[in-house]
Amino acid sequence: MFEQFVNGIFWNFALIVFFAGISWRIIAVLRRGKPKDLSVPRNSGISGAIMANIRGFYPRKEIAPRIRMQVIAGYMFHLCLFVLLFFAAPHVTFIAEYITGFSWMPIPYWAFVVASEITFAGLVLLWIHRVLNPVTRLISRRGDHIASILVFIVMLTGCMALAQTSTELRVFHRFTVELLMIYFPFSALMHAIMFVPSRAYTGAWFGRRGVKV
Amino acid sequence: MLITRFTGDSDSQRFRLRVTIQHEDLLDGNIKMARVNNKKSDRVRKTLFFCVLSLLIVVTVPLVPYAIDAQAVAEKQIKADNVVALPNPAINLWNEVRQRNAITEGSSQVKSVDSGILINKAGEDWRRFRMEILVPYGAFSMAAVLLSLIAFFLLRGKMLLPEARSGKRILRFTLNQRTAHWFIVGLFWLLAITGLILLYGRIILIPLLGAEGFSITATACKDVHNLMGPLFLFAVLAMFLLFVKDNFFTGADLKWLAKGGGMFGGHVSAGRFNAGEKIWFWLLIIFGLSLCISGLILVFSIFGQGREVMALSHMFHGISALLLISVSFGHIYLGTVGMEGTLESMTTGYVDESWAKAHHDLWYEDMAGASETTESADKNSQAGIVASGIANTSHK
């Protein structure tokens, strides 16, 4: 019963909410337009947008020593989560079966395990830092904590289903993934999609004004 | 006693009668004495008799089953003697397979570790150790520590600060130290809970969840435990690197231990970490590494380790884990409900001056005068510049 619900109606609902929600968020941003810039452009906005996107991948030297842990943990988490999401064998099979219709080469099992461990370590370190650091604690909202905890639960249920010997555990993991999909468009998790246009917008704005990004 | 009475009027008869009467009186006294003595000796005899009888019963009754058993064995022997001896052809084969005295390896088409051994006696030793020692004594040690802490709390209550809070705070743990601490806390309890479910689940969870429910739970716990386990090694190493500097033993630690850490009153001097904290630190490092190494041997069974190595690793793993879990109860107790002002050192990073004076006076003396400036001196924290204001705000 629960399995049918998770694999059927709830999956379809989560999928619709996920894509509709993301579309709605992107359209909402685009509809805001941009303020009219009356100044003479000092430089190219496009190069500013590209540079801002690249520049965002490494910390500024003035603050680098202070945020070393966040940078390392951030890369650990995001890169390995990406690898897990799109290259873990069970995920490749699932995506091919339910979404794309075609598959690609998954990573070996040992790499899957190592990637999972690094992802976990990164996520937990980042969340602990968010809670312990007075500044990040102050600027964090409830949604940030919910997002972190939800991602952790999804990953934990994924670990529990690692052996793929139990249908119940696999269904439970899928259920938590569907919950995350529903929550995703309405939370700070949207940064996974919006970080590129967001950086580009700021970079272009600065670029036209001749501000070094 | 027979006494003859003479009757008559003659003097001789009177005399005889008098003598007889006197003699009779004497005899009566003797008889009475004799009767009393007889009663006493009877009583002693009876007592002795019952003692001997009781002793015989006590000694012989427990021997009855042995006697019955011996008789049964003798009867069996007689029957066996009457039976024509036909050697069971499987006996020799079984003895060869069983290899009670030594493990010998045969040959097999299957080429893997221990594939030539049909029955490994060490497996039975390991099973008995697990079921008869590790499981009961592990549960006993955890329960004993918990009950002792509850009893101590009921008797002693929360240890309050001897002086009122000064309002001045000293940085005790940097952000990196606190992050490493809470990281290992989370990991430790995730591994502890999943490990305890694997160890005690059969006894506790099967009656609650049923066999199938427990099977699913155990599978999930095993996967989580195996996947997260290797991270514990990095967490232990991080703890070692971040905290080892102040955890070497000094002369002050002996005094601290001699006074029982001031648990029962009185002040004891201590540096940044007292002897109790140092012991906990080294237990974590030593048994934590033992856990990690034995765990890696168990999880990655791809380096040719046989069953005996695995069984030995499991023993080390179980003992180290249960020891650390038991001791961690004490650490948690003192860090939370047991002692006022301790927990905030691991949440905010700061402690009140009064707390430092009361529990770590030598460290306080080293840090003297730093309380005004340390709030902005957390170089490892990106928030160092605003720590003073924010920390005060958040503390309120």
XYZ file of C-alpha atoms in Angstrom:
609
model
C 0.000 0.000 0.000
C 2.654 2.473 1.130
C 4.981 1.225 -1.573
C 2.331 1.801 -4.241
C 1.650 5.267 -2.892
C 5.350 6.208 -2.864
C 6.083 4.724 -6.273
C 2.914 6.010 -7.855
C 0.807 8.993 -6.922
C 3.254 10.594 -4.506
C 6.111 10.307 -6.975
C 4.048 12.008 -9.681
C 2.940 14.704 -7.277
C 6.534 15.344 -6.130
C 7.741 15.490 -9.712
C 5.079 18.030 -10.698
C 5.704 20.210 -7.645
C 9.457 20.028 -8.215
C 9.430 21.156 -11.847
C 6.492 23.535 -11.541
C 8.003 25.109 -8.448
C 11.394 25.621 -10.050
C 9.795 27.104 -13.171
C 7.685 29.425 -11.062
C 10.733 30.622 -9.116
C 12.752 31.278 -12.300
C 9.870 33.066 -14.008
C 9.351 35.167 -10.875
C 12.977 36.279 -10.965
C 12.875 37.039 -14.683
C 9.652 39.007 -14.346
C 11.285 41.351 -11.884
C 13.350 42.677 -14.803
C 16.376 44.843 -14.204
C 16.691 48.486 -13.177
C 17.527 50.869 -15.994
C 21.253 51.638 -16.011
C 21.722 55.188 -17.245
C 25.488 55.304 -16.767
C 27.895 54.772 -19.646
C 29.189 51.182 -19.525
C 32.864 51.140 -18.506
C 33.304 47.507 -19.343
C 31.528 44.462 -20.716
C 28.686 43.080 -18.676
C 29.179 39.609 -20.154
C 32.799 39.366 -19.076
C 31.747 40.575 -15.616
C 29.096 37.839 -15.445
C 31.570 35.131 -16.461
C 34.259 36.408 -14.112
C 31.835 36.583 -11.185
C 30.845 32.981 -11.779
C 34.468 31.847 -11.810
C 35.455 34.127 -8.942
C 32.804 32.617 -6.718
C 34.524 29.236 -6.736
C 37.433 30.308 -4.569
C 37.577 32.570 -1.522
C 39.116 36.004 -1.425
C 42.533 36.005 0.151
C 41.503 38.537 2.789
C 39.059 36.112 4.367
C 40.451 32.783 3.122
C 42.170 31.765 6.391
C 38.987 32.430 8.337
C 36.705 30.374 6.107
C 39.077 27.535 5.226
C 36.911 24.956 6.943
C 33.712 26.081 5.219
C 35.399 26.095 1.810
C 36.839 22.607 2.216
C 33.664 21.160 3.748
C 31.574 22.961 1.119
C 33.504 21.402 -1.744
C 33.498 18.000 -0.051
C 29.738 18.083 0.281
C 28.678 19.595 -3.040
C 31.042 17.727 -5.356
C 30.481 14.349 -3.786
C 26.723 14.888 -3.607
C 26.744 15.630 -7.324
C 28.750 12.452 -7.987
C 26.398 10.408 -5.810
C 23.269 11.873 -7.314
C 24.180 11.283 -10.933
C 26.742 8.480 -10.906
C 25.806 6.060 -8.116
C 24.666 2.817 -9.736
C 21.177 2.674 -8.145
C 20.550 6.318 -9.089
C 21.686 5.803 -12.680
C 19.317 2.859 -12.976
C 16.462 4.829 -11.439
C 16.977 7.924 -13.604
C 17.180 5.792 -16.735
C 14.062 3.870 -15.823
C 11.833 6.733 -14.686
C 13.147 9.924 -16.295
C 15.589 9.823 -19.198
C 15.120 6.405 -20.698
C 18.855 5.969 -21.171
C 21.717 5.322 -18.791
C 25.428 5.996 -18.465
C 28.455 4.462 -16.770
C 28.058 4.467 -12.968
C 30.964 4.787 -10.552
C 32.314 1.593 -8.915
C 30.967 0.539 -5.536
C 34.071 1.599 -3.586
C 33.882 5.102 -5.097
C 30.201 5.201 -4.181
C 31.083 4.406 -0.554
C 33.934 6.933 -0.398
C 31.777 9.643 -1.985
C 28.994 8.955 0.531
C 31.368 9.289 3.455
C 32.833 12.548 2.183
C 29.361 13.951 1.505
C 28.206 13.089 4.994
C 31.297 14.557 6.602
C 30.933 17.766 4.579
C 27.243 18.212 5.333
C 27.593 17.575 9.056
C 30.623 19.865 9.371
C 28.823 22.662 7.548
C 25.724 22.329 9.667
C 27.679 22.220 12.929
C 29.570 25.301 11.800
C 26.321 27.039 10.958
C 25.027 26.384 14.465
C 28.215 27.111 16.402
C 29.465 30.204 14.624
C 27.677 33.214 16.131
C 27.448 35.041 12.811
C 26.127 32.160 10.712
C 23.790 31.205 13.537
C 22.396 34.725 13.565
C 21.793 34.929 9.817
C 20.427 31.392 9.472
C 16.711 30.989 9.136
C 14.554 28.046 10.058
C 14.434 27.025 6.408
C 18.209 26.659 6.285
C 18.168 24.204 9.163
C 15.207 22.306 7.730
C 17.009 22.002 4.401
C 20.175 20.679 6.049
C 18.280 18.198 8.193
C 16.124 17.036 5.287
C 19.173 16.455 3.080
C 20.806 14.573 5.947
C 17.736 12.357 6.368
C 17.612 11.620 2.654
C 21.270 10.638 2.711
C 20.846 8.567 5.852
C 17.931 6.621 4.422
C 20.026 6.156 1.293
C 22.780 4.642 3.438
C 20.264 2.407 5.145
C 19.191 1.096 1.769
C 22.747 0.708 0.541
C 22.701 -3.084 0.404
C 19.515 -2.970 -1.701
C 18.301 -6.107 0.014
C 15.155 -4.652 1.502
C 12.250 -3.170 -0.455
C 10.996 -1.363 2.648
C 14.248 0.550 3.069
C 14.382 1.472 -0.600
C 10.777 2.724 -0.476
C 11.536 4.720 2.662
C 14.520 6.357 0.962
C 12.403 7.204 -2.052
C 9.723 8.683 0.176
C 12.231 11.039 1.832
C 13.583 12.012 -1.594
C 10.063 12.912 -2.701
C 9.596 15.051 0.416
C 12.821 16.847 -0.445
C 11.664 17.369 -4.012
C 8.483 19.030 -2.767
C 10.417 21.243 -0.364
C 13.182 22.094 -2.812
C 11.633 24.909 -4.912
C 10.410 26.830 -1.890
C 13.628 26.808 0.076
C 17.221 27.953 0.055
C 17.998 24.700 -1.733
C 17.101 26.579 -4.922
C 20.656 27.911 -4.785
C 21.604 24.659 -6.551
C 19.987 26.142 -9.679
C 20.046 29.863 -9.046
C 23.686 30.314 -8.100
C 24.794 30.687 -11.736
C 22.279 33.354 -12.849
C 22.593 35.089 -9.491
C 26.349 35.428 -9.769
C 26.014 36.390 -13.420
C 23.558 39.176 -12.646
C 25.777 40.665 -9.923
C 28.903 40.232 -12.074
C 27.299 41.888 -15.097
C 26.095 44.798 -12.975
C 29.562 45.316 -11.533
C 31.230 44.728 -14.907
C 29.319 47.476 -16.650
C 30.352 49.878 -13.892
C 33.997 48.883 -14.121
C 34.082 47.298 -10.684
C 36.689 44.558 -10.441
C 34.933 41.316 -9.517
C 17.138 -49.320 93.197
C 15.685 -51.928 95.560
C 15.448 -50.876 99.269
C 14.339 -53.277 101.951
C 12.535 -51.840 104.982
C 12.850 -53.610 108.303
C 10.090 -53.514 110.754
C 10.307 -54.504 114.468
C 10.869 -53.155 117.993
C 14.381 -54.288 118.831
C 17.203 -51.778 119.035
C 19.099 -53.547 116.411
C 16.073 -53.438 114.236
C 15.588 -49.700 114.992
C 19.215 -49.097 114.269
C 18.978 -51.041 111.102
C 15.870 -49.121 110.219
C 17.567 -45.784 110.920
C 20.585 -46.815 108.906
C 18.321 -48.000 106.215
C 16.407 -44.759 106.241
C 19.615 -42.735 106.167
C 20.940 -44.956 103.453
C 17.698 -44.571 101.628
C 17.965 -40.780 101.809
C 21.429 -40.964 100.412
C 20.256 -43.259 97.744
C 17.387 -40.915 96.865
C 19.850 -38.014 96.420
C 22.102 -40.148 94.277
C 19.218 -41.368 92.253
C 18.038 -37.832 91.664
C 21.542 -36.774 90.645
C 21.881 -39.820 88.478
C 18.550 -39.080 86.875
C 19.573 -35.479 86.133
C 22.881 -36.698 84.738
C 21.120 -39.287 82.667
C 18.776 -36.664 81.239
C 21.711 -34.428 80.307
C 23.662 -37.214 78.673
C 20.543 -38.275 76.809
C 20.101 -34.800 75.504
C 23.753 -34.583 74.446
C 23.513 -37.963 72.828
C 20.374 -37.016 70.980
C 21.932 -33.742 69.855
C 25.025 -35.529 68.651
C 22.893 -38.060 66.869
C 20.882 -35.415 65.060
C 24.035 -33.497 64.172
C 25.639 -36.574 62.680
C 22.424 -37.466 60.930
C 22.054 -33.965 59.515
C 25.656 -33.996 58.404
C 25.141 -37.298 56.689
C 22.012 -36.026 54.955
C 23.729 -32.847 53.866
C 26.684 -34.754 52.519
C 24.891 -37.655 50.955
C 21.759 -36.124 49.456
C 23.579 -34.132 46.795
C 25.447 -37.281 45.886
C 22.245 -39.087 45.061
C 21.936 -37.749 41.522
C 25.559 -38.619 40.907
C 24.929 -42.075 42.173
C 21.872 -42.440 39.966
C 23.827 -41.099 37.041
C 26.712 -43.426 37.767
C 24.297 -46.307 37.902
C 22.798 -45.276 34.587
C 26.266 -45.013 33.093
C 27.158 -48.406 34.446
C 23.967 -49.841 32.978
C 24.764 -48.240 29.662
C 28.252 -49.650 29.844
C 26.891 -53.103 30.522
C 24.549 -52.734 27.571
C 27.369 -51.405 25.425
C 29.565 -54.314 26.459
C 26.868 -56.665 25.363
C 26.534 -55.019 21.980
C 28.828 -56.061 19.224
C 31.112 -53.098 18.446
C 30.474 -51.784 14.946
C 32.575 -48.651 14.303
C 30.612 -45.832 12.725
C 32.357 -45.061 9.469
C 31.529 -41.362 9.913
C 33.466 -41.094 13.163
C 36.886 -40.936 11.635
C 35.723 -38.552 8.957
C 34.020 -36.356 11.547
C 37.108 -36.343 13.781
C 39.215 -35.287 10.828
C 36.787 -32.549 9.922
C 36.222 -31.367 13.449
C 39.926 -30.997 14.281
C 39.507 -30.460 17.974
C 43.129 -29.887 18.777
C 44.411 -28.017 15.789
C 43.078 -26.370 12.685
C 44.411 -28.089 9.617
C 43.749 -26.863 6.176
C 42.656 -29.204 3.459
C 42.338 -28.484 -0.195
C 39.358 -27.080 -2.000
C 38.379 -26.031 -5.478
C 37.246 -22.742 -3.957
C 40.218 -20.438 -3.722
C 39.674 -17.938 -0.961
C 40.736 -17.303 2.613
C 40.034 -20.293 4.912
C 38.303 -22.133 2.086
C 40.205 -25.326 2.990
C 38.860 -25.369 6.555
C 35.478 -26.965 7.043
C 35.042 -26.248 10.741
C 36.996 -23.610 12.600
C 37.033 -24.116 16.365
C 37.882 -20.438 16.891
C 34.412 -19.609 15.587
C 32.828 -21.370 18.545
C 35.186 -19.592 20.954
C 34.195 -16.283 19.428
C 30.486 -17.127 19.614
C 30.772 -18.078 23.272
C 32.729 -14.920 24.049
C 30.104 -12.791 22.332
C 27.076 -14.405 23.917
C 28.430 -15.263 27.366
C 30.813 -12.379 28.091
C 30.457 -9.413 25.762
C 26.659 -9.169 25.695
C 25.915 -9.648 29.429
C 28.959 -7.870 30.864
C 28.636 -5.019 28.362
C 25.031 -4.461 29.388
C 26.016 -4.725 33.035
C 28.807 -2.143 32.716
C 26.574 0.365 30.927
C 23.755 -0.122 33.402
C 26.154 0.115 36.359
C 27.591 3.421 35.149
C 24.139 4.848 34.464
C 22.773 3.798 37.846
C 25.878 5.113 39.623
C 25.449 8.466 37.924
C 21.775 8.626 38.824
C 22.612 7.733 42.434
C 25.410 10.298 42.505
C 23.118 12.978 41.126
C 20.432 12.170 43.690
C 22.971 12.344 46.521
C 25.122 15.237 45.352
C 22.831 17.179 43.041
C 24.106 19.604 40.455
C 27.515 21.027 41.365
C 26.923 24.744 41.420
C 29.528 27.453 41.085
C 30.932 28.440 44.503
C 30.868 32.119 43.515
C 28.330 34.114 41.558
C 29.022 34.557 37.855
C 31.389 37.430 37.231
C 30.033 38.296 33.798
C 33.540 38.165 32.350
C 34.088 35.294 30.004
C 37.195 33.471 28.886
C 37.596 31.653 25.589
C 37.975 27.974 26.365
C 37.410 26.231 23.024
C 37.943 27.637 19.545
C 35.384 27.167 16.800
C 37.463 24.440 15.171
C 37.766 22.563 18.450
C 34.050 22.782 19.067
C 33.245 21.733 15.511
C 35.516 18.681 15.824
C 33.960 17.863 19.197
C 30.353 17.978 17.990
C 31.274 16.143 14.815
C 32.678 13.238 16.812
C 29.714 13.403 19.199
C 27.238 12.957 16.350
C 29.269 10.244 14.723
C 29.954 8.435 17.985
C 26.282 8.184 18.901
C 25.190 7.244 15.403
C 27.710 4.401 15.468
C 26.938 3.542 19.091
C 23.189 3.272 18.533
C 23.514 1.244 15.338
C 26.189 -0.941 16.963
C 24.116 -1.546 20.090
C 21.126 -2.488 17.930
C 23.321 -5.046 16.172
C 24.610 -6.383 19.502
C 21.435 -6.364 21.585
C 18.716 -6.169 18.929
C 17.998 -9.888 18.961
C 17.184 -9.735 22.652
C 15.385 -6.388 22.812
C 13.954 -5.607 19.380
C 12.701 -8.971 18.120
C 9.949 -9.072 20.777
C 8.969 -5.509 19.770
C 9.376 -5.513 15.998
C 9.127 -9.178 15.169
C 11.733 -11.161 13.282
C 11.105 -9.462 9.929
C 11.035 -5.973 11.408
C 14.280 -6.610 13.190
C 15.810 -8.022 10.031
C 15.107 -4.759 8.186
C 16.318 -2.663 11.120
C 19.493 -4.692 11.503
C 20.229 -4.469 7.775
C 19.809 -0.697 7.856
C 21.948 -0.370 10.979
C 24.681 -2.556 9.551
C 24.873 -0.493 6.372
C 24.915 2.821 8.235
C 27.448 1.496 10.748
C 29.775 0.164 8.068
C 29.487 3.264 5.920
C 30.012 5.805 8.685
C 32.578 3.822 10.624
C 35.651 4.854 8.616
C 34.818 8.534 9.264
C 35.373 7.918 12.954
C 39.080 7.444 12.288
C 39.349 10.967 10.886
C 37.294 12.336 13.764
C 39.573 10.674 16.344
C 42.684 11.972 14.584
C 41.199 15.474 14.468
C 40.481 15.309 18.197
C 44.007 14.132 18.850
C 45.602 16.949 16.860
C 43.369 19.658 18.297
C 43.467 18.645 21.962
C 46.677 16.708 22.603
C 48.706 19.779 23.558
C 46.992 20.254 26.921
C 46.356 16.608 27.702
C 49.759 15.443 28.930
C 49.749 14.406 32.588
C 51.453 16.591 35.205
C 52.064 16.437 38.954
C 48.872 18.392 39.622
C 46.894 15.527 38.107
C 48.072 13.129 40.817
C 46.840 15.497 43.509
C 43.575 15.872 41.621
C 43.124 12.110 41.484
C 44.094 11.696 45.150
C 41.332 14.109 46.140
C 38.793 12.395 43.909
C 38.555 15.426 41.675
C 36.756 17.378 44.394
C 33.587 15.378 43.744
C 32.923 15.029 47.429
C 33.804 18.554 48.432
C 36.998 20.568 48.731
C 38.891 22.439 46.069
C 41.400 20.767 43.765
C 43.691 22.595 41.414
C 43.743 21.766 37.722
C 45.187 23.124 34.518
C 43.224 23.567 31.301
C 42.122 19.939 31.570
C 41.916 18.023 34.830
C 43.091 14.423 35.278
C 39.600 13.050 34.644
C 39.331 14.866 31.346
C 42.813 13.725 30.385
C 41.989 10.099 31.158
C 38.845 10.391 29.044
C 40.870 11.968 26.231
C 43.454 9.161 26.204
C 40.750 6.509 26.494
C 39.067 8.033 23.467
C 42.305 8.097 21.508
C 43.510 4.602 22.450
C 40.208 2.747 22.351
C 38.942 4.937 19.524
C 41.899 3.860 17.408
C 41.348 0.266 18.513
C 37.734 0.623 17.348
C 38.778 2.113 14.031
C 41.487 -0.430 13.231
C 39.375 -3.421 14.240
C 36.400 -1.929 12.394
C 38.390 -1.450 9.205
C 39.591 -5.074 9.425
C 35.968 -6.179 9.788
C 34.516 -3.992 7.037
C 37.226 -4.379 4.429
C 37.666 -8.136 4.421
C 39.589 -7.930 1.186
C 43.141 -8.082 2.487
C 43.318 -11.811 3.155
C 42.363 -11.691 6.827
C 40.947 -15.027 7.992
C 38.165 -15.837 10.405
C 40.448 -15.871 13.423
C 41.673 -12.351 12.707
C 38.086 -11.267 12.151
C 36.954 -12.875 15.415
C 39.792 -11.206 17.298
C 38.971 -7.865 15.675
C 35.355 -8.262 16.682
C 36.400 -8.885 20.292
C 38.539 -5.747 20.344
C 35.785 -3.802 18.587
C 33.099 -4.848 21.045
C 35.178 -4.310 24.173
C 36.446 -0.893 23.027
C 32.968 0.241 22.002
C 31.234 -0.804 25.213
C 34.002 0.696 27.326
C 33.825 4.026 25.503
C 30.026 4.100 25.645
C 30.075 3.382 29.384
C 32.679 6.043 30.140
C 30.991 8.547 27.836
C 27.954 8.517 30.152
C 30.136 10.044 32.851
C 31.556 12.594 30.422
C 28.074 13.595 29.279
C 26.800 13.779 32.850
C 29.566 16.127 33.989
C 29.297 18.194 30.838
C 25.555 18.755 31.137
C 23.458 18.228 34.258
C 26.303 17.424 36.633
C 28.156 20.714 36.680
C 26.951 24.279 36.257
C 28.480 26.274 33.432
C 30.350 23.443 31.712
C 28.125 22.906 28.693
C 28.405 26.487 27.520
C 32.136 26.033 27.007
C 31.282 23.641 24.166
C 28.327 25.588 22.803
C 29.516 29.200 22.916
C 33.205 28.475 23.416
C 33.371 30.703 26.494
C 33.269 30.060 30.235
C 32.654 32.437 33.081
C 35.658 33.499 35.160
C 34.044 31.993 38.264
C 33.801 28.640 36.550
C 37.445 28.805 35.496
C 38.550 29.728 39.033
C 36.487 26.941 40.588
C 37.416 24.084 38.295
C 40.595 25.004 36.434
C 42.373 27.550 38.617
C 45.864 26.879 37.202
C 44.567 27.479 33.708
C 42.754 30.576 34.939
C 46.025 31.926 36.323
C 47.663 31.309 32.951
C 44.823 33.151 31.280
C 44.728 35.949 33.865
C 43.895 39.243 32.281
C 42.854 37.584 29.064
C 39.179 37.611 29.848
C 38.692 41.091 28.524
C 40.391 40.455 25.237
C 39.851 36.798 24.465
C 36.376 37.299 23.084
C 37.914 38.956 20.083
C 40.949 36.727 19.969
C 39.419 33.647 18.414
C 41.661 33.592 15.399
C 40.218 30.350 14.146
C 36.754 31.781 13.981
C 35.765 33.938 11.081
C 33.504 35.720 13.487
C 36.322 36.751 15.771
C 35.845 40.415 15.079
C 32.247 40.394 16.105
C 32.430 37.605 18.648
C 32.255 39.939 21.591
C 28.992 41.556 20.685
C 27.356 38.548 19.104
C 28.425 36.130 21.788
C 26.984 38.379 24.432
C 23.766 38.746 22.496
C 23.398 35.051 21.862
C 24.267 34.202 25.429
C 21.422 36.308 26.720
